[in-house]
Structure formats: C-alpha cells, structure tokens
C-alpha positions as CSV (number, residue, x, y, z in Angstrom):
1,X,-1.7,5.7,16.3
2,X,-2.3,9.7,16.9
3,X,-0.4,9.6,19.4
4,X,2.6,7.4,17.4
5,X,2.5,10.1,14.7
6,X,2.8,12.9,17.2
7,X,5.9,11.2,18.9
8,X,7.2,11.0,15.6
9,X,7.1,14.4,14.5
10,X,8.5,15.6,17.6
11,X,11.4,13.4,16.9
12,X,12.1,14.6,13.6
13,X,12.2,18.2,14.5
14,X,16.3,20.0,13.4
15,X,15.6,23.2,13.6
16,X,15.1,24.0,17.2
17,X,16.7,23.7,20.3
18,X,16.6,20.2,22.8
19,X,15.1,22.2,25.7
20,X,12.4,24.0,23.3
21,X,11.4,20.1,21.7
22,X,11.1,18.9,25.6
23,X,8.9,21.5,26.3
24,X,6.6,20.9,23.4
25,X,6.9,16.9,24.3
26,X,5.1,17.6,27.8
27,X,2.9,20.2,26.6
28,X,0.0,17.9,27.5
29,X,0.6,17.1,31.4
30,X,-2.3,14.5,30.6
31,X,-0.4,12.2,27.9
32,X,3.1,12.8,29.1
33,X,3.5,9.2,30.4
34,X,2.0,7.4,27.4
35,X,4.4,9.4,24.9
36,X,7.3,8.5,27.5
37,X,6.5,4.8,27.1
38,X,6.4,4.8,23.1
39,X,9.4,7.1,23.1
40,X,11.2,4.3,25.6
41,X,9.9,1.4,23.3
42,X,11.1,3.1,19.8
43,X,14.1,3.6,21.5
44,X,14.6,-0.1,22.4
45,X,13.5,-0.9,19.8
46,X,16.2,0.5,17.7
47,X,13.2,2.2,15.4
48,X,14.8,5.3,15.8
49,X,17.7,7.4,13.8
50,X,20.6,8.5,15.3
51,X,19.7,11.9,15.6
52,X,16.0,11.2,16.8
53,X,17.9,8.9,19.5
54,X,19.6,11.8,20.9
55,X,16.1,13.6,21.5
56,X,14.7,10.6,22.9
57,X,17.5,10.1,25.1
58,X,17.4,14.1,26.4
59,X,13.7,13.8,27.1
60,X,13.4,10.5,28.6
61,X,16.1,11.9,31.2
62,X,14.6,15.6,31.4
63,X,11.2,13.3,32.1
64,X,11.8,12.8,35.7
65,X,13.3,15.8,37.9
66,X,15.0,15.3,41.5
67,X,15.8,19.2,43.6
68,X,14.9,21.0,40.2
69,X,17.5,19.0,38.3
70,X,17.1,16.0,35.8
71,X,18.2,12.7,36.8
72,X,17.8,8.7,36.5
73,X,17.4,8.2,40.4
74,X,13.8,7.0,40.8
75,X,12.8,7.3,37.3
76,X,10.7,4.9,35.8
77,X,12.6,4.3,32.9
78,X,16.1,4.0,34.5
79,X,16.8,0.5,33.9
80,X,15.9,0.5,30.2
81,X,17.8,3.7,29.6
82,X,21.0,2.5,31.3
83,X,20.7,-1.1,29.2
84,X,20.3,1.0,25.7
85,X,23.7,2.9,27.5
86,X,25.2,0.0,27.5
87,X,24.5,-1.3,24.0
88,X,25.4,2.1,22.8
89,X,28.7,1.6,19.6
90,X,28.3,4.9,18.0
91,X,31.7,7.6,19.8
92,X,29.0,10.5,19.5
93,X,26.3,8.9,21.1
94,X,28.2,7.7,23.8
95,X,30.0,11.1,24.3
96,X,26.3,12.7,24.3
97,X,25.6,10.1,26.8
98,X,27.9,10.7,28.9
99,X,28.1,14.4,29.2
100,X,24.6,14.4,29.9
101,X,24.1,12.2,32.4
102,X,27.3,14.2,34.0
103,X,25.3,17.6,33.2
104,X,21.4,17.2,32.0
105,X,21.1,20.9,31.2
106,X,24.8,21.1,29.1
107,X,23.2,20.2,25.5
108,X,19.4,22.0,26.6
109,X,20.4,24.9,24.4
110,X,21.5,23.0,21.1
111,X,19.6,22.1,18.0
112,X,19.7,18.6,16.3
113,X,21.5,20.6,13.5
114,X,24.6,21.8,15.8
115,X,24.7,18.0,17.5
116,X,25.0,16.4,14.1
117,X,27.6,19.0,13.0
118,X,29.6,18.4,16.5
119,X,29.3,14.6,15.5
120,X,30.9,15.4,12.0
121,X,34.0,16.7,14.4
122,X,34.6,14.1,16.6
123,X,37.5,11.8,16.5
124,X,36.3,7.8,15.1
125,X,36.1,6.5,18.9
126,X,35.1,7.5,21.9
127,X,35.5,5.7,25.2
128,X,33.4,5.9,28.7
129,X,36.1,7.6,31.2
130,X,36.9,5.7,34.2
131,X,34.1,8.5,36.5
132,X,31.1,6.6,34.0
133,X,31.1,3.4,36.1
134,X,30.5,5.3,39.4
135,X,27.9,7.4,37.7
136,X,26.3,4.2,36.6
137,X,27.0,2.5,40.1
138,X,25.4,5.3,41.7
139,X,22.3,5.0,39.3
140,X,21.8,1.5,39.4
141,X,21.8,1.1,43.4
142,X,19.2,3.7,43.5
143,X,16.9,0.9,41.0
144,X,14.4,-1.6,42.6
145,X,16.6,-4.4,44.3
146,X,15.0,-7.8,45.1
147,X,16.2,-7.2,48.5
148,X,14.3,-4.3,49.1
149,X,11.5,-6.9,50.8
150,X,13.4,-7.8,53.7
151,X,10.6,-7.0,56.3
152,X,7.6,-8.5,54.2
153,X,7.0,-12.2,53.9
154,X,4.7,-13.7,50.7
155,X,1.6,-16.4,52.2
156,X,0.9,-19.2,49.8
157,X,-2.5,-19.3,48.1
158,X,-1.7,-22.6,46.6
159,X,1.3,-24.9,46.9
160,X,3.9,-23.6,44.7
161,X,7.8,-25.3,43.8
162,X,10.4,-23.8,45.6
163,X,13.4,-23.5,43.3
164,X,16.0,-24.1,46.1
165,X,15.0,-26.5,48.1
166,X,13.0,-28.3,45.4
167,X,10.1,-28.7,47.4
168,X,6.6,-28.5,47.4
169,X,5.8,-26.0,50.2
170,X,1.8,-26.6,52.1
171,X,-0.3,-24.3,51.9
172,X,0.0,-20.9,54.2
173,X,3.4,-21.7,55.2
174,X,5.2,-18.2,54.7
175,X,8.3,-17.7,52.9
176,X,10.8,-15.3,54.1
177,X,11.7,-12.7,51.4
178,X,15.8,-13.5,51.3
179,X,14.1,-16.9,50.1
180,X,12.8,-15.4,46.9
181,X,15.1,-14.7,43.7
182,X,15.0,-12.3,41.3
183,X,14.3,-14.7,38.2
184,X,11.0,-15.7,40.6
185,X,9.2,-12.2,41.1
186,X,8.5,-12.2,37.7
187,X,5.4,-12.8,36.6
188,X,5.7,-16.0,35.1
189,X,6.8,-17.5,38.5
190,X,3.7,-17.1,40.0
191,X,1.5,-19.3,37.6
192,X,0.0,-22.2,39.1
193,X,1.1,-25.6,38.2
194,X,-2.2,-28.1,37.8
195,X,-1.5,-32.1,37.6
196,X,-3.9,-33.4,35.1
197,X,-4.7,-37.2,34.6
198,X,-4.7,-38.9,30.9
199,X,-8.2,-39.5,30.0
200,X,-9.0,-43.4,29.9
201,X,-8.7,-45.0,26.7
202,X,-12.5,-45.7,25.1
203,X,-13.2,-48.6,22.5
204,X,-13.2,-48.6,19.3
205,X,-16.7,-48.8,17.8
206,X,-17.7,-49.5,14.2
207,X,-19.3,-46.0,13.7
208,X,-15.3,-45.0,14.2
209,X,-14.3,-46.7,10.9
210,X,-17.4,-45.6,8.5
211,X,-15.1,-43.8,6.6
212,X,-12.6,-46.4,5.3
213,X,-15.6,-47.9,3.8
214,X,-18.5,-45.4,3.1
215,X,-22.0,-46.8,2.3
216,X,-22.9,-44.2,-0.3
217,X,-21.2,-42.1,-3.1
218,X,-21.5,-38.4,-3.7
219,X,-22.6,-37.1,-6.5
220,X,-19.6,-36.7,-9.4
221,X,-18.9,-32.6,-9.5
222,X,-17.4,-32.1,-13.1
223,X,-14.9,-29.9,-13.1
224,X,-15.4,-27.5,-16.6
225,X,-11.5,-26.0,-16.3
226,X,-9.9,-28.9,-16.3
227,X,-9.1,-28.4,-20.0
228,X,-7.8,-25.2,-19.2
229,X,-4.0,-24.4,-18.6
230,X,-5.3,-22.3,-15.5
231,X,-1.7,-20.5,-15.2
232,X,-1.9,-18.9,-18.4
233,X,-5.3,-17.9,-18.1
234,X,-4.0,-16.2,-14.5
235,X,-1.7,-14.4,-16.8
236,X,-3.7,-13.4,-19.1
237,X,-6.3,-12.0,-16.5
238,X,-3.3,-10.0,-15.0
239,X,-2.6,-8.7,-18.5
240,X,-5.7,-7.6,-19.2
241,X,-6.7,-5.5,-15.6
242,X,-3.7,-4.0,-16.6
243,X,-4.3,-3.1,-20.1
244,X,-7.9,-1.4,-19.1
245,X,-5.9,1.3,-17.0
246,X,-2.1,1.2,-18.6
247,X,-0.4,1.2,-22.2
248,X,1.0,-2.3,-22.9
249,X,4.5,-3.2,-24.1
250,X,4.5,-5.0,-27.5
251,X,5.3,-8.3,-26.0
252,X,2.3,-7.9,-23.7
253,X,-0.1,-7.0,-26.2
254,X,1.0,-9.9,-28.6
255,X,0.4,-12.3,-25.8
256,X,-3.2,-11.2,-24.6
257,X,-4.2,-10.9,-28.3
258,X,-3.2,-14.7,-28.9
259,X,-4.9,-15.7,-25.8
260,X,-8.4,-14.1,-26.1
261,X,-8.4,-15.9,-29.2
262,X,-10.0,-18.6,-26.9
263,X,-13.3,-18.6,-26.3
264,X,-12.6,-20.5,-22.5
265,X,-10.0,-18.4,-21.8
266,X,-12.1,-14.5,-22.6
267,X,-14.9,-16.3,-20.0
268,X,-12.7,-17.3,-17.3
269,X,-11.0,-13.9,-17.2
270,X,-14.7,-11.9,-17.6
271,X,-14.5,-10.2,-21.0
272,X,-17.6,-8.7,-22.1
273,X,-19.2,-5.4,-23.7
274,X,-18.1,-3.2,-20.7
275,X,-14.6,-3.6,-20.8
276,X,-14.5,-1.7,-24.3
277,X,-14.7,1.6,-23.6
278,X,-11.7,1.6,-21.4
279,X,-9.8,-0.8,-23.7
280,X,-9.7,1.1,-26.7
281,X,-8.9,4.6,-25.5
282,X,-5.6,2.6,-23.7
283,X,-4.9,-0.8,-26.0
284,X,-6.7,0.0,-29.5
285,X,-4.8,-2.7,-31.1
286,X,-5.8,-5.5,-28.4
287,X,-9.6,-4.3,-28.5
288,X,-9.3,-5.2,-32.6
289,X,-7.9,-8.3,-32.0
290,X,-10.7,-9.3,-29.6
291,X,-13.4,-7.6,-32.1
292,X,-11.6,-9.8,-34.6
293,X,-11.4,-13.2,-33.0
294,X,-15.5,-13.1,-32.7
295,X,-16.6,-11.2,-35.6
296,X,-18.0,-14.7,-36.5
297,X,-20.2,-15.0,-33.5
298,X,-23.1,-13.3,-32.8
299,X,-22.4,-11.4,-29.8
300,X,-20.4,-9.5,-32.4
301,X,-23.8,-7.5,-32.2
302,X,-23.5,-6.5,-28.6
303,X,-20.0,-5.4,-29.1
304,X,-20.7,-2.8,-32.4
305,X,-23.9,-2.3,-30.4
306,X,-22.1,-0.7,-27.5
307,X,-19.8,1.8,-30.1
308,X,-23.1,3.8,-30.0
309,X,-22.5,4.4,-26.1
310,X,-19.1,5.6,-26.5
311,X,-17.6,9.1,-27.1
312,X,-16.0,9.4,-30.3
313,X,-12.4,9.6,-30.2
314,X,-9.3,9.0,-32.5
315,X,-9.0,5.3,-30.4
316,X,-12.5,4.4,-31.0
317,X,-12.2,5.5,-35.0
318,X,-9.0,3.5,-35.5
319,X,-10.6,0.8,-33.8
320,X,-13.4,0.9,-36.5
321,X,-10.6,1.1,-39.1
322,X,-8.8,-1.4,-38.3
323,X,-12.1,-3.9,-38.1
324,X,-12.8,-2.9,-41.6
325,X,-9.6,-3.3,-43.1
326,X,-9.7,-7.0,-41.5
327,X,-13.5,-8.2,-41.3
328,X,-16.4,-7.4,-43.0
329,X,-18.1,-4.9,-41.1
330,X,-22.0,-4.2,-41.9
331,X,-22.5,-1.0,-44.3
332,X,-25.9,-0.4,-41.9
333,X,-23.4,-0.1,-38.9
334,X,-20.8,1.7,-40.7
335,X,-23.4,4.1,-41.7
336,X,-25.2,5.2,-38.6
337,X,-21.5,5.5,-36.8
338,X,-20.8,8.1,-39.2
339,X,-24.1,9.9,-38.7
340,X,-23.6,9.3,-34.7
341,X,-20.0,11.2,-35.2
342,X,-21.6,13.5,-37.3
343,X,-24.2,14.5,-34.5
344,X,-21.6,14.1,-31.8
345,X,-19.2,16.5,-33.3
346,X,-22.6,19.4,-34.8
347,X,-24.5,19.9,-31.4
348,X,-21.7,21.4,-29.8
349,X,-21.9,24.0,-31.9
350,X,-23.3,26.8,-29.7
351,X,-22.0,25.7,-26.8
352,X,-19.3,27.1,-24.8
353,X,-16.1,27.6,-26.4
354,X,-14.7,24.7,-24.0
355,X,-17.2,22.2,-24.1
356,X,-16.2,22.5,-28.3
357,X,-15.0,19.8,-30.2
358,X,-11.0,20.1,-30.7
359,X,-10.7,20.4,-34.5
360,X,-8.0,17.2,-33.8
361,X,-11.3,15.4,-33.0
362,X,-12.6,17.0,-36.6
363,X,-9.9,16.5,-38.6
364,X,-9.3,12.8,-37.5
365,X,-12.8,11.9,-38.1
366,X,-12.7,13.7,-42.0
367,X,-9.2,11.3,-42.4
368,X,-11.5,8.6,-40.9
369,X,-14.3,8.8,-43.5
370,X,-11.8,9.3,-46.5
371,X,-10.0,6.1,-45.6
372,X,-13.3,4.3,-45.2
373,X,-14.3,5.6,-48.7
374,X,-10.7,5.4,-49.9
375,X,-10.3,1.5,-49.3
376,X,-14.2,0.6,-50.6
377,X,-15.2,0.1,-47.2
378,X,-18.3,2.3,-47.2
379,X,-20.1,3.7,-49.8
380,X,-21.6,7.6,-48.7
381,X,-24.3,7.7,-51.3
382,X,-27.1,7.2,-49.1
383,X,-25.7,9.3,-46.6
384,X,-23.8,12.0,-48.7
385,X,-26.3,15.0,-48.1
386,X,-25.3,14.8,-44.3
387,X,-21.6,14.6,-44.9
388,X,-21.4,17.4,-47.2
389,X,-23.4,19.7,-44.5
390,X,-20.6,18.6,-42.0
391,X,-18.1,19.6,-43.9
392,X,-19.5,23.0,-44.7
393,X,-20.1,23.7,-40.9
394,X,-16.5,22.9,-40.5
395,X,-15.6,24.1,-43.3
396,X,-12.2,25.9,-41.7
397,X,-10.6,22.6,-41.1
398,X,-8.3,21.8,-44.1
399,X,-9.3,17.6,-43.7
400,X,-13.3,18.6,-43.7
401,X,-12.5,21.0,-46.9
402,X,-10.7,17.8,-48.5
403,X,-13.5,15.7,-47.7
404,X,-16.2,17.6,-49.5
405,X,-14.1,17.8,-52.5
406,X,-14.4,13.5,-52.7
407,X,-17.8,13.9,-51.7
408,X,-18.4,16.2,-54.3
409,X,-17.0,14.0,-57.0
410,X,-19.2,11.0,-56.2
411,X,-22.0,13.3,-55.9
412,X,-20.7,14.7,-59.5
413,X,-20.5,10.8,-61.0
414,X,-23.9,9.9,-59.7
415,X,-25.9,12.5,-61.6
C-alpha cells in the first residue's frame, strides 16, 4: 500500500518537468521494478487520468535504456505498452505516443501543465502516420516469439494431449519445439490431466432416513418478539442512535416519541438511564416524551435519580419543565434539583474566570425557578433562604434580581 500511495503521488505531480518526475520515480534503484509493475497495472487498468497516463507512459519507456537512449526493444513491459497503444482513442494521447516513441527525450523537458495546454490546441483527431506501423513492426519483432526455441526440445514428465495430433504422447518421448503453439506455453497448458473413477454406489441403511422420522422432539424455544413488528422497532433503533449524537427533524421526533410509548419496543432497542444525558442536550423534547410515557412506573426513580449526575444546562432544565407542566413530579425531587443547581452554579465562584458559569446558564436557571413557582409547581418556602442567597451572589444578573423580588414577596406573605 506505501508503495501504491507513493506511485500515486508521483503521478499527480503538474508542476514539474517529465524528465525531473522520472528522476524522482527511480530515486530508489532498490524498488524501481516493483513501482514499474504497479505503474504498468494502473495503466492497464485504465485507473489512471489522462494526464497521469502521459507520465506513466514517459516513465515506463524511459524505464529501460538501449546505447544511452530509451526504447521498447527488450523491455519488459513492451508488449503491454504497445497493446494500451493500441487501445489508445484520445488525438493527444496518441500524438504524445507517437512522438515519443519516434523521440523519447522530445517531451523530457515539459511539465504536465504545458502538455495539457498543448492538448487544449490540438485539432479533435489525430491519426497514426503511415512510419507508426514500422515503428511498431520493428518493436514487436524484437518481443519474445514462440519460435525462439527452435534448438531446444521439451521431455515429458507425464503423458500430456497433444493439440494437433490429438494424441496421447508416452512418456519421455520428446517434442520438437515447432510442435508447440503459442496458446500452449502458457501456464495453464502444462497442468496435468488425472482420470478419476466414480466411487461405487453404497446401500442405503436405516440410520440414512432417521430424519424423515425422528424419535425424539426438541424442546419448544418460545420466541418473545413474535408480537413485535420487528421492522419498526429496526427503525426506531436507527432513530434513536441517531438522535443521541444529531438534532431530529419534526417528523423524526414525532415517530420515536410514539414508539417508545411501548414498553417492548424501549427494551428491544436498549433504552435505559445512560442514554439521558446525551438525549437531552440533542432531543429535549423526545427525552420528555420518554420521561412521560413511564412516569407511572417505578423505574421513573432511576431516571430523576440520574438528573443528579448531570451538568445543569438550559436542555436539562427545560426537560424538568416540561415534566412538570405534564406529570406530577415529586416536590422532594423538585427541591433538591434546585439546591443541586444552586451548588452547581456558587462553587465556581472563585475559580478561574473560564471555568465560570456563563450568566446564560444563570439567567436561564432564575427563568427556570420563576416558571416552576409561576405555574404552582413548586413551592420555595422550605428552601427560600437558599434561593434568596443565590440571587444576592448574582445579584448583577437582571433574571436573579427579578427572582428575589418574588421570593421576597412570598417571604413578605408568610410572616
């Protein structure tokens, strides 16, 4: 993979000159064959751009060099660079073809940016002259030929099919090399051919057939989701991964309220006290519904249990607002949430001026309490001494200041 990426990169370079990329291609002596044979197989590939093509094409000729000049004559990759010549439809990249296989050093001194702007100026077609089939001629008879083992002989190891005379030859009995084709030096040719017998047939025993009539009967498994529509609970679990780490449409967050509703679904899709930390700072409105739909059950508990874990935030109050509003929350838990924001937001106070409360985070929890007190959902009496030294130690925020003046009234009405 390494040394993929550094092919790549290579191949992507504009800004410098053919000749200067080439050089950097075999800057390692070591590697220079193993980057060849990627280039060779992008190239066939056809996994490269047009522009990275031309590169390819410059350095797999400049690869191999013959009396100090580049040339396809014994290289290794002739063959597969004269078939991708051949396949070649672009007019540029033929004429880049041709004029450097005519003269390898020509385009040595231009950058991809001066070939692709010499593309831009060329005529629609371009057409190999009548000089590119002896070029190619000449390239091609300098290629292995199957002929080339007219002195050697191949010995049998094993009888093999001769495809000519289309029969079996005995072992040792050499073949003459005008005998062999092309199609058979490849290496398929050369696999051995092994005549196996069909196995007898056995009988049939009874043990064969215990399964059309078993003996015993497994135990009945009872499958408990049966009554479940297991498609919308896969939605629903989809739904909700996404509404611990996203903000949900309207549409989504009316359809996952209406299915947590049931009990089977929240346990196949693995709700629990965890999940509410996350789900209230992104979906405060689907974290009341859930609250909601169980404030009749006793793990109810757990749930305001865990509030006590959480930082306070404008999510979490609103959440609490919204539960009041709707249910019948316990004054005891009502109570020691507001002493718990109270203690929260007063032992920052000589900290750093960062690690500080923002006064949104005091002004939204003095709206918070108002409302509370507002709407007859909590009654401060037995914690009003506390409130009122909250709102003196904040006593710059304009909400705290409007807070203490309610407080002061009740306080006022109970003597």
């Amino acid at each position: 993979m390494k040394d993929l990426e550094g092919v790549l990169d290579l191949l992507t370079i504009e800004d410098r000159t053919l000749e200067e990329i080439y050089t950097l291609f075999t800057k390692e002596s070591n590697a220079i064959l193993r980057h060849a044979q990627i280039t060779i197989n992008l190239l066939m590939s056809n996994l490269l751009t047009r522009n990275q093509r031309f590169l390819a094409f410059y350095i797999l000729l400049n690869i191999y060099v013959h009396e100090g000049q580049p040339t396809l004559k014994g290289n290794p990759f002739a063959s597969f660079l004269l078939e991708f010549v051949e396949k070649i439809d672009d007019a540029y990249e033929r004429k880049f073809v041709y004029e450097h296989l005519k003269n390898p050093k020509e385009k040595g001194n231009l950058t991809v940016k001066k070939i692709i702007l010499e593309q831009e100026q060329l005529a629609e077609s371009f057409e190999y002259p009548e000089d590119f089939a002896e070029i190619k001629k000449n390239i091609d008879s300098s290629l292995l030929d199957p002929k080339g083992f007219q002195s050697a002989e191949v010995f049998k190891v094993v009888a093999d099919f001769h495809i000519e005379d289309g029969k079996f030859l005995p072992n040792q009995v050499p073949v003459h090399s005008a005998k062999i084709t092309h199609d058979e030096q490849e290496m398929s040719s050369f696999a051995t051919d092994f005549i196996r017998p069909l196995p007898p047939e056995l009988p049939i025993t009874d043990d064969e057939l215990y399964f059309i009539a078993p003996c015993t009967l497994p135990d009945v498994q009872w499958d408990f989701s049966l009554g479940m529509d297991c498609s919308k609970a896969q939605i629903t679990k989809e739904i909700f991964n996404k509404a611990l780490k996203f903000r949900l449409s309207e549409y989504e967050e009316s359809v996952l309220i209406d299915s947590i509703k049931d009990e089977k679904v929240s346990r196949e899709i693995g709700i629990d006290t965890n999940c509410l930390p996350q789900l209230t700072e992104m979906n405060v409105k689907v974290a009341a519904g859930l609250l909601i739909s169980i404030a009749s059950q006793p793990q109810i508990k757990d749930y305001l249990e865990k509030f006590f874990s959480m930082e306070i935030s404008m999510s979490s109050m609103e959440l609490i607002t919204l539960l009041a509003a709707e249910t019948d929350l316990p004054q005891e838990f009502i109570k020691n949430y507001i002493l718990y924001s109270i203690e929260f937001c007063t032992k920052f106070k000589n900290a750093k001026e960062k690690d500080k409360p923002s006064n949104k985070v005091i002004r939204a929890f003095s709206v918070f309490v108002k409302g509370l007190i507002k709407h007859d959902n909590f009654n401060p009496r037995d914690i009003i001494t506390e409130l009122q030294a909250f709102c003196i130690e904040f006593t710059t925020v304009p909400e705290a200041n409007a807070l203490f003046k309610i407080l002061k009234q009740i306080d006022d009405k109970k003597e």
